[in-house]
Coordinates of C-alpha atoms in Angstrom, one line a residue:
M1 CA 20.1 151.4 37.6
D2 CA 20.0 148.3 35.4
G3 CA 22.1 146.4 38.0
K4 CA 19.8 147.5 40.8
L5 CA 16.7 146.5 38.9
N6 CA 18.2 143.0 38.2
E7 CA 19.1 142.6 41.9
I8 CA 15.5 143.5 42.9
A9 CA 14.0 141.0 40.4
E10 CA 16.3 138.3 41.6
V11 CA 15.6 138.9 45.3
E12 CA 11.8 139.2 44.7
R13 CA 12.0 135.8 42.9
L14 CA 13.6 134.4 46.1
S15 CA 10.9 135.9 48.2
H16 CA 8.2 133.9 46.4
A17 CA 9.9 130.6 47.3
P18 CA 7.7 128.3 49.5
D19 CA 10.3 128.2 52.3
F20 CA 11.0 132.0 52.3
W21 CA 9.4 132.5 55.7
D22 CA 11.0 129.6 57.4
N23 CA 13.6 132.1 58.8
P24 CA 11.5 135.2 59.6
K25 CA 14.4 137.4 60.7
E26 CA 16.3 136.7 57.4
A27 CA 13.1 137.1 55.4
E28 CA 12.5 140.6 56.9
Q29 CA 16.1 141.6 56.1
I30 CA 15.6 140.5 52.5
L31 CA 12.4 142.5 52.2
R32 CA 14.1 145.5 53.8
S33 CA 16.9 145.3 51.2
I34 CA 14.3 145.3 48.4
K35 CA 12.7 148.4 49.9
M36 CA 16.0 150.2 50.1
K37 CA 16.9 149.4 46.4
K38 CA 13.4 150.5 45.3
Y39 CA 14.0 153.8 47.1
W40 CA 16.6 154.5 44.4
T41 CA 15.0 152.9 41.3
D42 CA 11.6 154.4 41.8
A43 CA 13.0 157.9 42.2
Y44 CA 15.2 157.4 39.1
S45 CA 12.3 156.1 37.0
K46 CA 10.1 159.0 38.1
T47 CA 12.9 161.5 37.1
E48 CA 13.5 159.7 33.8
K49 CA 9.8 159.9 32.9
S50 CA 9.7 163.6 33.8
M51 CA 12.7 164.2 31.5
D52 CA 11.0 162.4 28.6
D53 CA 7.8 164.4 29.2
L54 CA 9.8 167.7 29.3
T55 CA 11.5 166.8 25.9
V56 CA 8.1 166.2 24.3
I57 CA 6.5 169.4 25.7
F58 CA 9.6 171.4 24.6
D59 CA 9.2 170.0 21.1
F60 CA 5.5 171.0 21.1
F61 CA 6.5 174.4 22.3
R62 CA 9.0 174.9 19.5
E63 CA 6.3 173.9 17.0
G64 CA 3.8 176.3 18.6
D65 CA 1.6 173.6 20.0
A66 CA 2.3 174.2 23.7
L67 CA 2.5 177.4 25.9
E68 CA 5.7 178.7 27.3
S69 CA 4.2 178.4 30.8
E70 CA 3.6 174.7 30.2
A71 CA 7.3 174.2 29.2
D72 CA 8.5 176.2 32.2
K73 CA 6.3 174.2 34.6
A74 CA 7.6 170.9 33.2
Y75 CA 11.2 172.2 33.4
S76 CA 10.8 173.3 37.0
E77 CA 9.3 169.9 38.0
T78 CA 12.1 167.9 36.2
L79 CA 14.8 170.1 37.7
K80 CA 13.4 169.5 41.2
L81 CA 13.3 165.8 40.7
I82 CA 16.9 165.8 39.5
E83 CA 18.0 167.9 42.5
D84 CA 16.1 165.5 44.8
L85 CA 17.8 162.5 43.2
E86 CA 21.2 164.2 43.7
F87 CA 20.2 164.8 47.3
K88 CA 19.3 161.2 47.8
N89 CA 22.7 160.2 46.6
M90 CA 24.1 162.0 49.7
L91 CA 22.3 159.4 51.8
S92 CA 24.2 156.4 50.5
G93 CA 26.2 155.6 53.6
E94 CA 25.6 152.1 54.9
E95 CA 24.1 153.5 58.2
D96 CA 22.1 156.4 56.7
H97 CA 18.9 154.4 56.2
L98 CA 18.5 153.6 59.9
S99 CA 16.3 155.4 62.5
A100 CA 18.1 157.8 64.8
V101 CA 18.4 158.8 68.4
L102 CA 19.1 162.5 69.1
Q103 CA 20.4 163.7 72.4
I104 CA 20.4 167.3 73.6
N105 CA 22.4 168.6 76.6
S106 CA 22.2 172.1 77.9
G107 CA 25.5 174.0 78.2
A108 CA 26.8 176.1 81.1
G109 CA 24.4 178.9 82.1
G110 CA 21.7 177.3 84.2
T111 CA 18.2 178.4 83.4
E112 CA 19.1 180.1 80.2
S113 CA 20.8 177.1 78.6
N114 CA 18.1 174.8 80.0
D115 CA 15.4 176.8 78.2
W116 CA 17.5 176.8 75.0
A117 CA 17.8 173.0 75.2
D118 CA 14.0 172.8 75.6
M119 CA 13.5 175.1 72.5
L120 CA 15.8 172.8 70.5
M121 CA 13.9 169.7 71.6
R122 CA 10.6 171.3 70.4
M123 CA 12.3 172.3 67.1
Y124 CA 13.4 168.7 66.4
I125 CA 10.1 167.2 67.4
L126 CA 8.2 169.5 65.0
W127 CA 10.7 168.7 62.3
G128 CA 10.2 165.0 62.8
E129 CA 6.5 165.2 62.8
K130 CA 6.5 167.4 59.6
N131 CA 8.7 164.9 57.8
G132 CA 6.8 161.7 58.6
F133 CA 8.9 160.3 61.4
K134 CA 7.5 158.7 64.6
V135 CA 9.1 160.7 67.4
K136 CA 9.4 159.2 70.9
E137 CA 10.8 160.8 74.0
L138 CA 13.2 158.2 75.5
D139 CA 14.5 160.3 78.4
R140 CA 14.1 163.8 79.8
Q141 CA 15.8 165.6 82.7
N142 CA 14.0 168.8 83.6
G143 CA 15.7 171.9 84.8
E144 CA 15.2 173.3 88.3
V145 CA 13.4 176.5 87.1
A146 CA 12.6 176.0 83.4
G147 CA 13.5 174.0 80.4
I148 CA 15.5 170.7 80.4
K149 CA 19.0 169.7 81.3
S150 CA 19.0 166.9 78.8
C151 CA 16.8 164.7 76.6
A152 CA 16.9 161.8 74.2
L153 CA 14.5 161.5 71.3
E154 CA 14.0 158.6 68.9
F155 CA 13.2 159.3 65.3
E156 CA 11.7 156.1 63.8
G157 CA 11.6 156.0 60.0
D158 CA 13.6 155.5 56.9
Y159 CA 16.8 157.6 56.7
G160 CA 16.3 159.2 60.1
Y161 CA 20.0 159.1 60.8
G162 CA 21.0 160.1 57.3
Y163 CA 18.9 163.3 57.6
L164 CA 19.9 164.2 61.2
K165 CA 23.6 163.2 61.3
G166 CA 24.6 166.8 60.3
E167 CA 23.0 168.2 63.5
N168 CA 25.9 166.9 65.6
G169 CA 27.6 169.7 67.4
V170 CA 27.0 172.9 69.5
H171 CA 24.1 175.2 68.8
R172 CA 24.4 178.8 70.0
L173 CA 21.5 181.1 70.8
V174 CA 21.7 184.9 71.1
R175 CA 18.5 186.7 72.5
I176 CA 17.1 189.1 75.1
S177 CA 16.6 186.8 78.1
P178 CA 13.0 186.3 79.3
F179 CA 14.5 185.4 82.7
D180 CA 16.4 188.7 83.0
A181 CA 14.5 191.6 84.6
N182 CA 17.0 194.0 83.0
A183 CA 16.3 192.6 79.6
K184 CA 19.9 192.1 78.7
R185 CA 21.2 190.1 75.8
H186 CA 22.3 186.6 76.6
T187 CA 24.2 183.9 74.8
S188 CA 23.3 180.2 75.5
F189 CA 24.7 176.9 74.2
A190 CA 23.4 173.4 73.9
S191 CA 25.0 170.3 72.3
V192 CA 23.3 167.8 70.0
Y193 CA 24.5 164.3 69.6
V194 CA 22.9 162.0 66.9
Y195 CA 23.6 158.3 66.4
P196 CA 21.9 155.6 64.3
L197 CA 19.5 153.2 66.0
V198 CA 20.7 149.7 65.1
D199 CA 18.3 147.1 63.8
D200 CA 18.4 143.3 63.6
S201 CA 20.5 143.5 60.4
I202 CA 23.5 144.9 62.4
N203 CA 25.3 142.6 64.9
I204 CA 27.0 144.3 67.8
E205 CA 28.4 142.0 70.5
I206 CA 28.2 143.2 74.1
N207 CA 29.6 141.3 77.1
L208 CA 26.8 141.6 79.6
A209 CA 29.4 141.2 82.4
D210 CA 30.6 144.7 81.4
V211 CA 27.1 146.2 81.9
S212 CA 25.4 147.2 85.2
F213 CA 22.0 148.8 85.8
D214 CA 20.6 151.2 88.4
T215 CA 16.8 151.7 88.7
F216 CA 14.9 154.7 89.7
R217 CA 11.4 156.1 89.5
S218 CA 10.3 157.5 86.2
G219 CA 10.0 161.3 86.1
G220 CA 7.6 161.3 83.1
K221 CA 3.8 161.4 82.9
G222 CA 2.1 159.0 85.3
G223 CA -0.2 156.2 84.9
Q224 CA -0.8 153.0 86.8
N225 CA 2.4 152.1 88.7
V226 CA 4.7 154.1 86.4
N227 CA 5.7 156.7 89.0
K228 CA 5.2 154.4 92.0
V229 CA 7.8 151.7 91.2
E230 CA 11.3 151.9 89.8
T231 CA 10.6 151.4 86.1
A232 CA 13.3 153.7 84.8
V233 CA 16.9 152.4 84.3
R234 CA 20.4 153.8 84.2
L235 CA 22.9 151.6 82.3
H236 CA 26.6 151.7 82.9
H237 CA 29.0 150.2 80.3
A238 CA 32.4 149.8 81.9
P239 CA 34.8 149.5 78.8
S240 CA 33.4 152.7 77.1
G241 CA 32.2 154.7 80.1
I242 CA 28.9 155.2 78.4
I243 CA 25.9 155.9 80.7
I244 CA 22.4 155.7 79.3
E245 CA 19.1 156.5 81.0
C246 CA 15.8 155.3 79.7
Q247 CA 12.3 155.8 81.1
A248 CA 10.3 155.6 77.8
E249 CA 8.7 152.2 78.4
R250 CA 6.2 151.2 81.1
S251 CA 8.2 148.3 82.6
Q252 CA 11.7 147.9 84.0
N253 CA 12.5 145.0 81.6
Q254 CA 11.4 147.0 78.5
N255 CA 13.5 149.9 79.6
K256 CA 16.5 147.6 80.1
E257 CA 16.1 146.2 76.6
K258 CA 15.7 149.7 75.1
A259 CA 18.9 150.9 77.0
L260 CA 20.9 147.9 75.6
K261 CA 19.7 148.8 72.1
M262 CA 20.8 152.4 72.6
L263 CA 24.2 151.2 73.9
K264 CA 24.7 149.0 70.8
S265 CA 23.7 152.0 68.7
Q266 CA 26.2 154.3 70.4
L267 CA 29.0 151.7 70.1
Y268 CA 28.1 151.3 66.4
E269 CA 28.3 155.1 65.9
M270 CA 31.7 155.3 67.6
E271 CA 33.0 152.8 65.1
I272 CA 31.5 154.8 62.2
R273 CA 33.2 157.9 63.5
K274 CA 36.6 156.2 63.9
R275 CA 36.3 154.9 60.3
N276 CA 35.2 158.3 59.0
E277 CA 38.0 160.1 60.8
A278 CA 40.5 157.8 59.3
K279 CA 39.0 158.4 55.8
T280 CA 39.1 162.2 56.4
E281 CA 42.8 162.1 57.1
V282 CA 43.3 160.5 53.7
E283 CA 41.0 162.9 51.9
S284 CA 43.1 166.0 52.7
K285 CA 41.0 168.3 50.4
K286 CA 37.8 167.5 52.3
K287 CA 36.9 169.8 55.2
K288 CA 37.1 168.1 58.5
I289 CA 34.2 168.7 60.9
E290 CA 35.2 168.2 64.5
W291 CA 32.6 166.5 66.6
G292 CA 31.4 168.8 69.4
S293 CA 32.3 172.0 67.5
Q294 CA 30.0 174.9 67.1
I295 CA 27.9 174.4 64.0
R296 CA 25.0 176.9 64.0
N297 CA 24.1 180.3 65.4
Y298 CA 20.5 181.3 66.1
V299 CA 20.4 185.1 66.6
M300 CA 17.1 186.6 67.8
H301 CA 18.5 190.0 68.9
P302 CA 19.6 192.6 67.8
Y303 CA 18.7 191.1 64.4
K304 CA 17.1 187.9 63.3
L305 CA 19.4 185.3 61.6
V306 CA 20.0 181.5 61.7
K307 CA 23.4 180.7 60.1
D308 CA 25.2 177.4 59.6
L309 CA 28.9 177.9 60.2
R310 CA 29.9 174.9 58.0
T311 CA 27.9 175.6 54.8
D312 CA 27.2 179.4 55.3
Y313 CA 23.5 178.7 54.6
E314 CA 21.4 181.3 56.4
T315 CA 17.9 182.6 56.8
S316 CA 16.3 185.5 58.6
N317 CA 13.1 183.5 59.2
V318 CA 14.1 182.4 62.8
N319 CA 10.5 181.6 63.8
A320 CA 10.1 179.1 60.9
V321 CA 13.3 177.3 61.8
M322 CA 12.3 177.1 65.5
D323 CA 9.0 175.6 64.2
G324 CA 10.9 172.7 62.6
D325 CA 11.7 174.1 59.1
L326 CA 15.2 172.6 59.0
N327 CA 15.3 170.9 55.6
D328 CA 17.2 173.6 53.8
F329 CA 19.9 173.5 56.4
I330 CA 20.0 169.7 56.3
K331 CA 20.1 169.7 52.5
A332 CA 22.9 172.3 52.4
Y333 CA 25.0 170.2 54.8
L334 CA 24.4 166.9 53.0
M335 CA 25.1 168.3 49.6
E336 CA 28.5 169.5 50.9
Y337 CA 29.5 166.7 53.3
G338 CA 27.2 163.8 52.6
S339 CA 28.3 160.3 51.8
K340 CA 29.2 159.6 48.2
K341 CA 29.8 156.2 46.7
D342 CA 32.8 156.0 44.3

């Protein structure tokens, strides 16, 4: 902590220099680095103060000058701050602080899977809004009857990727189908793919000769010219085979810029994954999580249960989970698999 505080003081001293804003992009990166460091030091200082207060209250309690309930309250508050600080330590990967893009694709099963993908989209949007993220729909492909075939959501805010990276994988739903006249039980699947949204501090080189664009009419909500001209774009990246569709913005050029940013972000995530896979091979004791593997079951019939297959964390409150209460699942995953600095 002393080292971080010294670094903050030194960088803040630089930010007061007369020529600090001569290079705005570099200045913004410096200010962002200060903010990231203060994320840790402020949390540590708050925890340290709470620990000091707890010690004082406990001494008063032993002398008969404080109630047991007051000591219990101070203990619970301090314990929560320590657990939160430990949780923050699981978000120490270099890419964890970035915003995130979350893609959902329905599995085989037509209308059933499309409806499940739509339910997941709603769940993640509600989670993002409850946790202070600005959520934006970048792309959406509707199903023929109901639900969605696929979607892409942007979660803008600090540590968006750090929180959501554990949602990568296949999500399985078991329920009585609302689309089956015989009211039979159905199993549906949808896959979730999360990648960090790169910012100006990360340099990813792309040869534009490897990139081609198709344009098409936006399928989203209308507005002047939006559905009348081909504002939506489909990007093809030849070397990687990545295809990205974007119709979030109101002009073709804006959608092209957004699609290129999403391409850079996916290429960045691919490099992170390669690096992490190599690291996992070395750390033989650490469980390996296969990308694309089934990670969570959502059972609505014959009983109610949401269970994470990696951490074994579970809850019977399925409705709360579908309304965006995912933090206990996210925390359980990060506490077991999150990044740790040596």
